Short mmCIF file of C-alpha atoms in Angstrom, two decimals:
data_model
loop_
_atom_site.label_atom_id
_atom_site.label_comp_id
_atom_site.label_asym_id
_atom_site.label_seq_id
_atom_site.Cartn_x
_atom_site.Cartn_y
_atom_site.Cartn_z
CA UNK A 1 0.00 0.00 0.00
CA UNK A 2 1.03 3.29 -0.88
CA UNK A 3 2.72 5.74 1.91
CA UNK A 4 -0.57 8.29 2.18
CA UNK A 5 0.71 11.57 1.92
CA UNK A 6 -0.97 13.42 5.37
CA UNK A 7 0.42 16.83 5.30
CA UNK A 8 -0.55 18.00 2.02
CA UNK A 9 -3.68 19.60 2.35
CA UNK A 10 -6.87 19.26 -0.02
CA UNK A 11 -10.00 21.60 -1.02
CA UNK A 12 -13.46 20.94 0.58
CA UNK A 13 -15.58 21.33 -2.54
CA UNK A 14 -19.08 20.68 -1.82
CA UNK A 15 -21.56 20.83 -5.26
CA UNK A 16 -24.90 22.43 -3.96
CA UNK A 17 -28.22 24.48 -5.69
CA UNK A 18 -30.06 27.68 -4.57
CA UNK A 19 -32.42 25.53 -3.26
CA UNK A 20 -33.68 26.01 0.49
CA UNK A 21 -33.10 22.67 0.94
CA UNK A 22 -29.67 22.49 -0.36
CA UNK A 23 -28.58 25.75 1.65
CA UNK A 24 -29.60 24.71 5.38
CA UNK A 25 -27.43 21.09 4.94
CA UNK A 26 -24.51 23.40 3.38
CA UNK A 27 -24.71 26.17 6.50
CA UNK A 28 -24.69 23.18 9.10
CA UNK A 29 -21.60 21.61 6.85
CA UNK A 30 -19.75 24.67 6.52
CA UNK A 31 -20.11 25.44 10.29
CA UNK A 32 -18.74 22.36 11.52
CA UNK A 33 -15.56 22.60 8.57
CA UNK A 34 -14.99 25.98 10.80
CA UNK A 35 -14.72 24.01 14.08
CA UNK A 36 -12.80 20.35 12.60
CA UNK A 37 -10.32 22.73 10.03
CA UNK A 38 -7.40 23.21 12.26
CA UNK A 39 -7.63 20.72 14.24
CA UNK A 40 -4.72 18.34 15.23
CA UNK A 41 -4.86 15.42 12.66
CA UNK A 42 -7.05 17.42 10.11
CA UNK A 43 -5.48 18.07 6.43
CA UNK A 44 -8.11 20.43 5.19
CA UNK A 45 -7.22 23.26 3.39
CA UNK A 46 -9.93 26.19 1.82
CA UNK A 47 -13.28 25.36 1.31
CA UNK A 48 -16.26 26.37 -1.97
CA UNK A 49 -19.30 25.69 -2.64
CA UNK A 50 -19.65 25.18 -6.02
CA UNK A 51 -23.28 26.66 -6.77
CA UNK A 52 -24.53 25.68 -9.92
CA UNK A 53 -27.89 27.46 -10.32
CA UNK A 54 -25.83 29.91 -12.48
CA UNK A 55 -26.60 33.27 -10.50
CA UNK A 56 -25.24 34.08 -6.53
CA UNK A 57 -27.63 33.90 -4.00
CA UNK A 58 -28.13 35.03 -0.10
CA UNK A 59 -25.50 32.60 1.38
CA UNK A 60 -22.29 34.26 -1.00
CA UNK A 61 -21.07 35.89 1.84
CA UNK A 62 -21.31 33.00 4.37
CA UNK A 63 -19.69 30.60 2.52
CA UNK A 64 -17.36 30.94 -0.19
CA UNK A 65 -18.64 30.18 -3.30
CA UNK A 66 -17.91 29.47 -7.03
CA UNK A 67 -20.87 29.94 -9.49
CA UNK A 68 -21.07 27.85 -12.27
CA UNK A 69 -23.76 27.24 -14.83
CA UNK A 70 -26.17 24.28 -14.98
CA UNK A 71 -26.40 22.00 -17.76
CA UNK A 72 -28.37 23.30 -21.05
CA UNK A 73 -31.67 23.24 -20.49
CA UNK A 74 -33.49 19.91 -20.57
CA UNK A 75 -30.04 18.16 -20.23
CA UNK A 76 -30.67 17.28 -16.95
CA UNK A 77 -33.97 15.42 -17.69
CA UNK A 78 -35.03 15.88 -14.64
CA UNK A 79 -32.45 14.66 -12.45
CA UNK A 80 -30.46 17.41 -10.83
CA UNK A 81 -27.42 15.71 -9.65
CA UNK A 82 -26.23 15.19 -13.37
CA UNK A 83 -25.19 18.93 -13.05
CA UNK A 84 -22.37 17.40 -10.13
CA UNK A 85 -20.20 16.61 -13.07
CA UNK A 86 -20.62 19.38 -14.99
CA UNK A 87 -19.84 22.14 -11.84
CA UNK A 88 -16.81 20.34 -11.24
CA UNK A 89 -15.58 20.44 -15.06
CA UNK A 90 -15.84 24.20 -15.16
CA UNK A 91 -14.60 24.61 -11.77
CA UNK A 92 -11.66 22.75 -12.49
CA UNK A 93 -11.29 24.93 -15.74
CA UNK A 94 -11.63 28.33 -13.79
CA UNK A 95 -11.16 28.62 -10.32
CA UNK A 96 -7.63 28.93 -8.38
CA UNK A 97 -7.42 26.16 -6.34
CA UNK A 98 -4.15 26.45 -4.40
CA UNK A 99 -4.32 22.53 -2.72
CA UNK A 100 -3.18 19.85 -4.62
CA UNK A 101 -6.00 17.49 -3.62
CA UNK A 102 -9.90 17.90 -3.71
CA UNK A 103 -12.05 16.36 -1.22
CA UNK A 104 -15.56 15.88 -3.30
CA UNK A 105 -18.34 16.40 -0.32
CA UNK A 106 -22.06 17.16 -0.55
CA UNK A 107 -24.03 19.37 1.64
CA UNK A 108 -25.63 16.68 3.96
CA UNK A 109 -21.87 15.76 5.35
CA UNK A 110 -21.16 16.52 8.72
CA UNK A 111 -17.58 16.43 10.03
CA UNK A 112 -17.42 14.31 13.06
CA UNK A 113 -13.45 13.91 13.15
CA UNK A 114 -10.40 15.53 12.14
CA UNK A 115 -10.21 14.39 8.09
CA UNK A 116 -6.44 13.72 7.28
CA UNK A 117 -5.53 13.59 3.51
CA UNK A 118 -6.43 9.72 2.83
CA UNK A 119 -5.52 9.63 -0.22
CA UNK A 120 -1.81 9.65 -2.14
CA UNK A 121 -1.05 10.95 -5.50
CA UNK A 122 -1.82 8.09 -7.80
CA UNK A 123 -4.42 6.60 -5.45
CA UNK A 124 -7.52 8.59 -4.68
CA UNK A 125 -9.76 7.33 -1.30
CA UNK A 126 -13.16 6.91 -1.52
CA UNK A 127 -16.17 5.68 0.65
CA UNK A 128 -17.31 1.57 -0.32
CA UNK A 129 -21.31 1.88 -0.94
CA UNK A 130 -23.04 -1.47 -0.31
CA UNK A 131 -25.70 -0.33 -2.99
CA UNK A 132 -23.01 0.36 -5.91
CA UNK A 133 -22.42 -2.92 -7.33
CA UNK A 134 -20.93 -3.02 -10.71
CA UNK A 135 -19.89 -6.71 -10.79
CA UNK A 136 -24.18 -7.95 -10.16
CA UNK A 137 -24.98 -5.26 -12.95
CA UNK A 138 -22.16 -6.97 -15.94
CA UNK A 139 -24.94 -6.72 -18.70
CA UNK A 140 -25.55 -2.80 -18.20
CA UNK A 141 -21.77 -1.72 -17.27
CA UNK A 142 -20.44 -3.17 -20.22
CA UNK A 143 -22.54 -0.29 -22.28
CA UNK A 144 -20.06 1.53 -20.47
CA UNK A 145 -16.99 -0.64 -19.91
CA UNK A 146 -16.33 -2.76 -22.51
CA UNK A 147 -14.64 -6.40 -21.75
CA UNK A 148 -11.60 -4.80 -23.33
CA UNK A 149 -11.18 -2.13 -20.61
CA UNK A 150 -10.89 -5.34 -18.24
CA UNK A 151 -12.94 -7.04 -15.63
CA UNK A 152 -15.87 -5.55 -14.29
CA UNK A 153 -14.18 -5.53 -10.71
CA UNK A 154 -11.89 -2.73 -11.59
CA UNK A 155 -14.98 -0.40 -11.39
CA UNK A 156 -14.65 0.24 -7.66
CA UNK A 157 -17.91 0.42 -5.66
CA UNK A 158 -17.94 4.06 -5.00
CA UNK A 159 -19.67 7.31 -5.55
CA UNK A 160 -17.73 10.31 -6.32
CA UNK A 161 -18.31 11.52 -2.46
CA UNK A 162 -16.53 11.47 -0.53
CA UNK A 163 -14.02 11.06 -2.73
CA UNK A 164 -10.59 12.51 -1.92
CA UNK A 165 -8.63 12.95 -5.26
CA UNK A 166 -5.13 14.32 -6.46
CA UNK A 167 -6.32 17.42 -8.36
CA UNK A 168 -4.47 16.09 -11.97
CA UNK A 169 -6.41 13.10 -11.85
CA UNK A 170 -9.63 14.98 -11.19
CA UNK A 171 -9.39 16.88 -14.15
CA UNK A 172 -8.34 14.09 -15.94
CA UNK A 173 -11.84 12.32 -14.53
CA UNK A 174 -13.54 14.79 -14.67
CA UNK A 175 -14.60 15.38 -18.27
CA UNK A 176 -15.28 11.43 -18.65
CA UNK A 177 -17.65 11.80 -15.90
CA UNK A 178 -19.88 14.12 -17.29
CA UNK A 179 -19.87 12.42 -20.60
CA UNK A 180 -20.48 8.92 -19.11
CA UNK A 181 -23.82 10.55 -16.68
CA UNK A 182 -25.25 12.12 -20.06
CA UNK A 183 -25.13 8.59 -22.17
CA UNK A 184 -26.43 6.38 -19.04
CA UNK A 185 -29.32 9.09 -18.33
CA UNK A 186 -29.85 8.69 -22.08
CA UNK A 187 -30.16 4.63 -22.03
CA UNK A 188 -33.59 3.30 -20.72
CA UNK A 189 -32.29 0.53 -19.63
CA UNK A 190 -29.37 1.95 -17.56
CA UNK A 191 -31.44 4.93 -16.38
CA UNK A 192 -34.21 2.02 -14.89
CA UNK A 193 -31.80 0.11 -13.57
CA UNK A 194 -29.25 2.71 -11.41
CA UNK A 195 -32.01 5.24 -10.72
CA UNK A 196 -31.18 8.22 -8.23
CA UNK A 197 -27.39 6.23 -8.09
CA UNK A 198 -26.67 6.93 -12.18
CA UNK A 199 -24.25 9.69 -11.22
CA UNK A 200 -22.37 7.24 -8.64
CA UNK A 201 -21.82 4.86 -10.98
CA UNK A 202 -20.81 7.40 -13.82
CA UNK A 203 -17.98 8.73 -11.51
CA UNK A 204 -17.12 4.53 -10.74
CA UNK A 205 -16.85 3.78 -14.50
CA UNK A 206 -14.99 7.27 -15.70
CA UNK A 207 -12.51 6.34 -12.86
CA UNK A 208 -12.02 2.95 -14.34
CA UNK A 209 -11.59 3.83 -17.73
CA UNK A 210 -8.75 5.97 -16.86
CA UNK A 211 -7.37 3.17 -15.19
CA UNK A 212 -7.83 4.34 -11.73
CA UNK A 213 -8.32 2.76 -8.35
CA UNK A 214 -9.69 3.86 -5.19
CA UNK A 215 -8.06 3.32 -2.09
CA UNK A 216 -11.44 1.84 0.01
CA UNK A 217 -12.11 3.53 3.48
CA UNK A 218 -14.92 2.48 5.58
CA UNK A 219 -13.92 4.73 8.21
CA UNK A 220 -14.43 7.54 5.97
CA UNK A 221 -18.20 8.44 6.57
CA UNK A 222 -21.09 6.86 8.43
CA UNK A 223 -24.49 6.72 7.82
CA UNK A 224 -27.16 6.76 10.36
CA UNK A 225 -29.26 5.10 11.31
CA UNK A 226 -27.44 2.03 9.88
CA UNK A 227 -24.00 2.72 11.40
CA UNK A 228 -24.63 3.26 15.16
CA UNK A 229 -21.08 4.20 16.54
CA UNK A 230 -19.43 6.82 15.53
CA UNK A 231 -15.79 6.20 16.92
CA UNK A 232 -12.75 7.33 14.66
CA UNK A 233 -15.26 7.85 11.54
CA UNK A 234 -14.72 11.08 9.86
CA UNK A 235 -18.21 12.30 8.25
CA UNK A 236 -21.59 11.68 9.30
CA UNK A 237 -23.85 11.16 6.26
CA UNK A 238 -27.26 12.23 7.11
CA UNK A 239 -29.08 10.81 3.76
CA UNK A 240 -31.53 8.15 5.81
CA UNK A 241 -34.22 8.86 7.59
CA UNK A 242 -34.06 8.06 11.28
CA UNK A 243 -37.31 7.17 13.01
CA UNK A 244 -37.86 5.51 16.21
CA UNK A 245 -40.20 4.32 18.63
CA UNK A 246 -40.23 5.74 22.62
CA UNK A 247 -38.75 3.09 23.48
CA UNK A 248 -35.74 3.47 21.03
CA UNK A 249 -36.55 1.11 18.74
CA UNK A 250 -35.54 1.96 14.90
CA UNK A 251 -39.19 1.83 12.71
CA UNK A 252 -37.41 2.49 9.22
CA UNK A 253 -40.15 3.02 6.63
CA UNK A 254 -42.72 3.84 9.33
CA UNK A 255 -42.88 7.26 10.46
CA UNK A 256 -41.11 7.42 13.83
CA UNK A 257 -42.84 8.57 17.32
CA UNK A 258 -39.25 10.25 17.14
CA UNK A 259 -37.78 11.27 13.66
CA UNK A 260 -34.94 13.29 11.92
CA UNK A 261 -35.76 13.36 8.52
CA UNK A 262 -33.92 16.22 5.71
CA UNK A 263 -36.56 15.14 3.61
CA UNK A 264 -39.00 16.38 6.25
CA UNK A 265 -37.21 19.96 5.40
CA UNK A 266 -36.91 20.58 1.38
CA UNK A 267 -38.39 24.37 1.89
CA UNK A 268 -36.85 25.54 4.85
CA UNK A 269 -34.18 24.99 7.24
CA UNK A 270 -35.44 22.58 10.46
CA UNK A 271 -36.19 24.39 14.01
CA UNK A 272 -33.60 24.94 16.43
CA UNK A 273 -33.18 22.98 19.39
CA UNK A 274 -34.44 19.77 18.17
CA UNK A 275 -35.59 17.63 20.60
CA UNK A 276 -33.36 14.73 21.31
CA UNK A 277 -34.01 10.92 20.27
CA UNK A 278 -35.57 8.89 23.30
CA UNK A 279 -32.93 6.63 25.37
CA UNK A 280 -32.05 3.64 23.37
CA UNK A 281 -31.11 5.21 20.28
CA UNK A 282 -27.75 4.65 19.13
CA UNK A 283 -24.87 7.11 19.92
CA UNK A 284 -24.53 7.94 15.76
CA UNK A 285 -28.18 9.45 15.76
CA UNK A 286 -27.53 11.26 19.06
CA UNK A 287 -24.37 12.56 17.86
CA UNK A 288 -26.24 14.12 14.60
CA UNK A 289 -28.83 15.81 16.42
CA UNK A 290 -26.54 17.61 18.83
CA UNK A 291 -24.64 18.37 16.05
CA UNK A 292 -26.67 20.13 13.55
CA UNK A 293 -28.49 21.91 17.22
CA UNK A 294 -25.28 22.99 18.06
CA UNK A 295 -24.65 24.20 13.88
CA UNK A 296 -28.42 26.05 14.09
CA UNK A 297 -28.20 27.55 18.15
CA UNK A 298 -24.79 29.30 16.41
CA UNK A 299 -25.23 30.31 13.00
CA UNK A 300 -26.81 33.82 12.57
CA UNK A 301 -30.28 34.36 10.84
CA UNK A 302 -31.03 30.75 11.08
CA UNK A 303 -34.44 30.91 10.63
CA UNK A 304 -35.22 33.90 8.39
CA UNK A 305 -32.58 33.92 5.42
CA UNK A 306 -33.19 30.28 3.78
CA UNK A 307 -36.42 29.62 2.53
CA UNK A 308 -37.79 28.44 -0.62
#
């Protein structure tokens, strides 16, 4: 295994929209980069948002951001994360970035830890995802990685967040990525099949066709309510919902007597002061609530400047 190079620093890009929704999760993200950045054991350099509703909005001078256009109208079909490729192309292209490594986040990330620099030049790290599987999908990922190109087990089973990347080989991805999103959104077949994870695997197979592997770190993120320690993780990954009983019993797919849901706030940002999970519920779930309370009790104007 390659030495990991810890001391050079990387770029927190996060890809977001102008979207109440999208603003709250990157406010509570960008808070708690503040409070991990320079802490011992932490390799994180400057930090953008890369906004691509193509226009500024209310948060510009919160957090800094890069604005970049969306895709051509129509494009998209729909499906917004397509534009992630496409912001990252022509941020590459135009921004400074002074780091030599990019760490790709998204808004609903959380630092729990101290994030070192996991990855080395050649070797990118990324996050295993138990729902990306290229080598049970052969028939559809040879559309897009022919038998030439190798096995099917060279596409690693990743998104491209996290994802920290050497910035060369980004750029080098990058381009590959968008074009790979655009022709699987395009095919029925694939478009059925991968659903709201198309853009995952886009960013698996452009990686693989330029021949690169991921080093895989399941001590990058965590995902509650699934993962229920949080211990030396790095990110918390607030996708799921988390619903429970009183008694502290997890009801997933049943609206909980207790919940923490995003989903429950796509047009404004959630109340301060949450009320805490009932005993019972694991330490990961706790954690995230006294987290983004302790993000909303200190951010100014949390209730009054993001709304949709």
């Amino acid at each position: 295994m390659e030495i990991i190079n810890t001391k050079a620093k990387y770029h927190v890009a996060v890809t977001a929209t102008d979207a109440a929704y999208s603003q709250w999760q990157c406010r509570i993200m960008y808070y708690w980069y503040k409070k991990t950045k320079d802490m011992p054991g932490s390799a994180m350099g400057k930090f953008t948002r890369i906004l691509h509703s193509g226009r500024g909005d209310q948060l510009m001078n919160e957090i800094p951001t890069f604005v970049v256009d969306p895709l051509p109208e129509g494009l998209d079909r729909g499906y917004i994360v397509l534009n992630r490729p496409w912001a990252f192309v022509q941020w590459l292209e135009k921004a400074e970035i002074d780091e030599e490594y990019i760490l790709m986040a998204e808004p609903d990330h959380i630092f729990v830890n101290p994030l070192p620099n996991l990855a080395s030049e050649s070797e990118p790290a990324g996050y295993p995802f138990f729902y990306i599987k290229p080598a049970e999908n052969e028939k559809i990922m040879r559309k897009f990685y022919p038998k030439e190109n190798g096995p099917v087990t060279d596409v690693d089973p990743i998104g491209n967040s996290p994802v920290i990347i050497h910035k060369y080989l980004l750029e080098e991805i990058a381009p590959t990525w968008v074009n790979v999103s655009l022709r699987m959104k395009d095919d029925p077949e694939t478009d059925k099949a991968f659903g709201w994870v198309l853009e995952m695997y886009a960013y698996a197979v452009a990686s693989a066709l330029h021949g690169i592997k991921h080093t895989l770190r399941k001590d990058f993120m965590l995902q509650p309510p699934w993962d229920v320690d949080v211990g030396k993780k790095f990110i918390i990954h607030f996708t799921y919902g988390c619903d429970y009983n009183l008694k502290g019993q997890l009801t997933y797919g049943k609206v909980g007597e207790w919940r923490f849901d995003k989903r429950s706030y796509l047009m404004g940002p959630p109340p301060k002061n949450i009320s805490l999970p009932p005993p019972g519920v694991p330490e990961s779930v706790v954690r995230l609530v006294k987290m983004v309370n302790e993000a909303t009790a200190n951010i100014p104007n949390w209730e009054s400047l993001n709304r949709s």
